[in-house]
XYZ file of C-alpha atoms in Angstrom:
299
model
C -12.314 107.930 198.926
C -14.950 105.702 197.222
C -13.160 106.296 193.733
C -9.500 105.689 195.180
C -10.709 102.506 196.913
C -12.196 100.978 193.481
C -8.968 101.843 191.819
C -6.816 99.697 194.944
C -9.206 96.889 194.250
C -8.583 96.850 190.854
C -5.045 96.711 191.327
C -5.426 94.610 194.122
C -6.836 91.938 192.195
C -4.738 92.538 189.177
C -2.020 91.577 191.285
C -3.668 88.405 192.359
C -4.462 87.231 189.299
C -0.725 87.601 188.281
C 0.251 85.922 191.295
C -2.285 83.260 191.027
C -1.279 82.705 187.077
C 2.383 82.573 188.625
C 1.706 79.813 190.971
C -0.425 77.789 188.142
C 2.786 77.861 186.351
C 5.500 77.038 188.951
C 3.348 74.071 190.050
C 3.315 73.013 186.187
C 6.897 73.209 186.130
C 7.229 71.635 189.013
C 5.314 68.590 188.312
C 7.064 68.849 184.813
C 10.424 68.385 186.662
C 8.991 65.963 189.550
C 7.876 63.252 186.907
C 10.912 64.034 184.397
C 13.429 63.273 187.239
C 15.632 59.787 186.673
C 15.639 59.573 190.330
C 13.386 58.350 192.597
C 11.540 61.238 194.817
C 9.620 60.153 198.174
C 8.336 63.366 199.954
C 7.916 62.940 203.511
C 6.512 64.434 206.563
C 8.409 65.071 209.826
C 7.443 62.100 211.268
C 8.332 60.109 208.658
C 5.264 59.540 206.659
C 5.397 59.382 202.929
C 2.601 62.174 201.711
C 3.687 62.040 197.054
C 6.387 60.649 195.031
C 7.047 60.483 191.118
C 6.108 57.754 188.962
C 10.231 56.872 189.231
C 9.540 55.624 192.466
C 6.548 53.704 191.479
C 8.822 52.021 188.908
C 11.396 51.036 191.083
C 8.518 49.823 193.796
C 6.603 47.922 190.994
C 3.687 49.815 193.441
C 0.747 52.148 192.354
C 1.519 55.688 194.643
C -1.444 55.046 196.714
C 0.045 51.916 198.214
C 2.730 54.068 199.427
C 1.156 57.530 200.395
C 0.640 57.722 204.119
C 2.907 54.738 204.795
C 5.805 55.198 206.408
C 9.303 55.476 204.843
C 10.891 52.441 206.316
C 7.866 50.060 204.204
C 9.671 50.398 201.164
C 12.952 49.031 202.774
C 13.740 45.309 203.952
C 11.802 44.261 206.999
C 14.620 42.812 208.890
C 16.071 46.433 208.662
C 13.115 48.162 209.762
C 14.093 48.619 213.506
C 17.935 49.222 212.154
C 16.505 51.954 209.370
C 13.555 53.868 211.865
C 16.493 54.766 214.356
C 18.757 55.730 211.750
C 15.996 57.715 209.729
C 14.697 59.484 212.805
C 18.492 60.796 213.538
C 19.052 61.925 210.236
C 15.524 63.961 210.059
C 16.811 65.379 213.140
C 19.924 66.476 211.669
C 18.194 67.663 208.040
C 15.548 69.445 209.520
C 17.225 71.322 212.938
C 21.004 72.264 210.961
C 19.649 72.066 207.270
C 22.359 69.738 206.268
C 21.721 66.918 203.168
C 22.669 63.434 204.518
C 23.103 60.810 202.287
C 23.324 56.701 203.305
C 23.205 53.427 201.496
C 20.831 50.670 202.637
C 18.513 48.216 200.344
C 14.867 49.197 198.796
C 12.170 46.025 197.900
C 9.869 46.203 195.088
C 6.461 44.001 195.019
C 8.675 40.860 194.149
C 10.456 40.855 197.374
C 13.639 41.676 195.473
C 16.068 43.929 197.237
C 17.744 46.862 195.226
C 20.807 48.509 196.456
C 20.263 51.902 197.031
C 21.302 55.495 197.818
C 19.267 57.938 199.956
C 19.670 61.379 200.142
C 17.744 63.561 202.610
C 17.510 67.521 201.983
C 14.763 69.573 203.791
C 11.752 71.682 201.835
C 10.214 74.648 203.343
C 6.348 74.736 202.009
C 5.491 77.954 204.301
C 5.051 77.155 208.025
C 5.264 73.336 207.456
C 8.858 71.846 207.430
C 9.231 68.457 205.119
C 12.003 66.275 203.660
C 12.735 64.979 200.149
C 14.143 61.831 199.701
C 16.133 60.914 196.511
C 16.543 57.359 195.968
C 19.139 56.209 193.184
C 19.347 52.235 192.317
C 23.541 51.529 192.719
C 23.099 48.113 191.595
C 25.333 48.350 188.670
C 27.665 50.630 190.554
C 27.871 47.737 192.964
C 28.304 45.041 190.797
C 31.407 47.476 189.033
C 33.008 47.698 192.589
C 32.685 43.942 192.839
C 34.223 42.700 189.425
C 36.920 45.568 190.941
C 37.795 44.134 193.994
C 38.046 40.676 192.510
C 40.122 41.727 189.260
C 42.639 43.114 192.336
C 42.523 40.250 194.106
C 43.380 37.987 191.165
C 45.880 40.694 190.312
C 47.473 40.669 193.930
C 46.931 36.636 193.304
C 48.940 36.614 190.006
C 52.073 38.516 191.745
C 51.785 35.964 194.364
C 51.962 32.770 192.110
C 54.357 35.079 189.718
C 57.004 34.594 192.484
C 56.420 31.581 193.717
C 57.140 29.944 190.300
C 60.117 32.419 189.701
C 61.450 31.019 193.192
C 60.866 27.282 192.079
C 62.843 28.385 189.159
C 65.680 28.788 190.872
C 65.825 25.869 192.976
C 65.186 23.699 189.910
C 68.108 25.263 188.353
C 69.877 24.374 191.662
C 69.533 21.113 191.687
C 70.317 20.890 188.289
C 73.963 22.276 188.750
C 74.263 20.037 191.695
C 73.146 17.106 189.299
C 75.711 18.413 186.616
C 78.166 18.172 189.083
C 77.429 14.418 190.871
C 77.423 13.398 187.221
C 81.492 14.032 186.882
C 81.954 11.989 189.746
C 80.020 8.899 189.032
C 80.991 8.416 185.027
C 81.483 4.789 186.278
C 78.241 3.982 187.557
C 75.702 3.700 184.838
C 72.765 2.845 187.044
C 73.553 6.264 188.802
C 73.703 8.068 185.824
C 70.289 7.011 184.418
C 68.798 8.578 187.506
C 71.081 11.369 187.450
C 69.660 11.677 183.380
C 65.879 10.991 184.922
C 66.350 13.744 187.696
C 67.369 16.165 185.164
C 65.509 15.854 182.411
C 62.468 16.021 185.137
C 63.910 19.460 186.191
C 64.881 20.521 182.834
C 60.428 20.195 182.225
C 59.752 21.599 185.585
C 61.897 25.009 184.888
C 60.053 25.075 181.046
C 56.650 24.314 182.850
C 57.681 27.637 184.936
C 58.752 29.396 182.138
C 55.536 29.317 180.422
C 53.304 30.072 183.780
C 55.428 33.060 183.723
C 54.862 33.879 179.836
C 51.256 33.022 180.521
C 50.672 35.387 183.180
C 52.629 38.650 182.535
C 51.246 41.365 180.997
C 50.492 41.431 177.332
C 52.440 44.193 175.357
C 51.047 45.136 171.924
C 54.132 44.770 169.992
C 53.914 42.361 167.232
C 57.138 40.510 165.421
C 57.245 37.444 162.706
C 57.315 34.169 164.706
C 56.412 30.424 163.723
C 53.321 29.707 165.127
C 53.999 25.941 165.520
C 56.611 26.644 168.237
C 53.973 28.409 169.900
C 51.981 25.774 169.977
C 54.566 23.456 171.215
C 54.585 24.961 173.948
C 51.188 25.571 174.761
C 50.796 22.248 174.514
C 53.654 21.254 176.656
C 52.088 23.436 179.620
C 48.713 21.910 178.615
C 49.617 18.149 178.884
C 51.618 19.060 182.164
C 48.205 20.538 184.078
C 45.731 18.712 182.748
C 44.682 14.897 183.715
C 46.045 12.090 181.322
C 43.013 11.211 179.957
C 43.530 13.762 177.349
C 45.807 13.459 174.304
C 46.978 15.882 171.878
C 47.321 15.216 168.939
C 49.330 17.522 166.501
C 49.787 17.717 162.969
C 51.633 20.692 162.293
C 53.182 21.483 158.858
C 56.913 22.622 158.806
C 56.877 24.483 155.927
C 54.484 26.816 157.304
C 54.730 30.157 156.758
C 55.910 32.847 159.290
C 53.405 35.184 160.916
C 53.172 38.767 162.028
C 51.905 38.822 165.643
C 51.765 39.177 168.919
C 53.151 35.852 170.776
C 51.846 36.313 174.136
C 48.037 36.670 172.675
C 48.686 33.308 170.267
C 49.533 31.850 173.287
C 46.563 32.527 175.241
C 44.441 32.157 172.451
C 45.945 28.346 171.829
C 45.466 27.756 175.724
C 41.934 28.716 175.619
C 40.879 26.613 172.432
C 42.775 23.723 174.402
C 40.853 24.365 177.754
C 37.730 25.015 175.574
C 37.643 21.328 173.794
C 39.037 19.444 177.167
C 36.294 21.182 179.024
C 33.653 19.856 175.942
C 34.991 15.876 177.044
C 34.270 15.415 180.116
C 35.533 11.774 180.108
C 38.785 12.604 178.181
C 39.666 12.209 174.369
C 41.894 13.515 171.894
C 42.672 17.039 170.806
C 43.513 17.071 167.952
C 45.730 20.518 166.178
C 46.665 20.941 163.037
C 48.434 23.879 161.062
C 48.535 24.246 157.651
C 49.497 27.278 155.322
C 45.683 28.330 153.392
């Protein structure tokens, strides 16, 4: 009996110092993978009390861990959400730890500086023998949110540009209304040359008013990539034209463009744009007005 104890001791503690040399390496691997993380990992207690976290967290915090450890979960969130965030916290560690389900919500966390970081939290529940705890991931969104922003506005100047798209197609039309209806008055007063001045005033206004229109809609349709040989003066004609008609007076452009210039290979849409934004450019460099001044030359 003696002799078969001593040989169940010895495997006894064979087998513990296996196990033991297995838990010295899962707890190396663990901390390996606890530091190594990109996210930020808060491990909490049931009632909410923060007991480690990885140096992720720290980062985002700007906070050494011990200002954290034994705090409670809500301190690294805004203070005029803490009564908000503890009701909503306590019903999701109800949730996690009773039904074992991973809840994720958005809210804000604040580092040292007082500023607030848009965040993600995500809640899953860790068994460490009898005790029952809760991991917290915390992911900054910031750039996520500012890509949803730049989103919503880019649709909202799209949805914008559709808008003003038919508006100016509609005032199209009832410019080229009025200037049938001016066509036709002029056949019937061929006497009157006073009236026909006006009649000429009236429809040479219109006649700028349906080109003005004409380039708002060149301006703001969508750009194809095909390219073809144009004459890049006539493109600035009329970038010019729809210049001078939406800016104030106390700009002048001056142009100086040669005739013999030779054709290019482009797209006209883009030259277009590009011309308006050298022209908004320079008016937006004078403040108090002055001239533009454009020349084209073949080099």
């Amino acid at each position: 009996l003696e002799i078969e104890m001593k040989e169940r001791a010895d495997v006894l503690q064979k087998y513990l110092k296996l196990h033991n040399q297995w838990l010295v390496e899962t707890e190396q691997k663990y901390n390996v993978l606890f530091e190594a993380s990109k996210t930020g990992l808060f491990y909490v207690q049931e009632d909410g009390t923060v007991f480690d976290l990885n140096t992720v967290a720290e980062e985002m915090l700007c906070l050494d861990k011990s200002a954290v450890i034994n705090k409670p979960l809500i301190q690294i969130m805004p203070e005029h959400e803490w009564e908000k965030s503890e009701e909503l916290i306590k019903n999701i560690f109800k949730d996690v730890l009773q039904f074992n389900a991973d809840k994720v919500m958005e809210g804000f966390i604040v580092n040292s500086q007082g500023q607030e970081i848009p965040s993600e939290f995500c809640f899953r529940k860790i068994e460490k023998g009898a005790e029952r705890q809760i991991v917290c991931m915390v992911r900054d969104i910031s750039i996520m949110k500012q890509i949803e922003d730049q989103l919503i506005k880019s649709q909202k100047f799209e949805g914008l540009g559709v808008l003003v798209g038919g508006m100016v197609h509609n005032f199209k039309n009832i410019m080229t209304s009025i200037m049938g209806y001016v066509s036709l008055m002029r056949t019937m007063v061929t006497q009157d040359e006073k009236l026909c001045r006006y009649l000429n005033i009236v429809e040479t206004s219109c006649t700028r008013a349906s080109d003005l229109s004409r380039e708002v809609l060149a301006v703001g349709k969508k750009q194809d990539s095909v390219k073809k040989i144009i004459n890049i003066n006539s493109v600035i004609e009329r970038s010019t034209v729809l210049f001078e008609d939406c800016t104030d007076k106390r700009f002048v452009v001056d142009k100086e463009l040669d005739p013999a210039l030779s054709r290019a290979e482009c797209n006209e849409s883009q030259v277009e744009q590009v011309v308006l934004n050298l022209l908004l450019n320079a008016r937006d460099a004078m403040p108090d007005g002055g001239t533009l001044r454009i020349e084209t030359k073949n080099v």
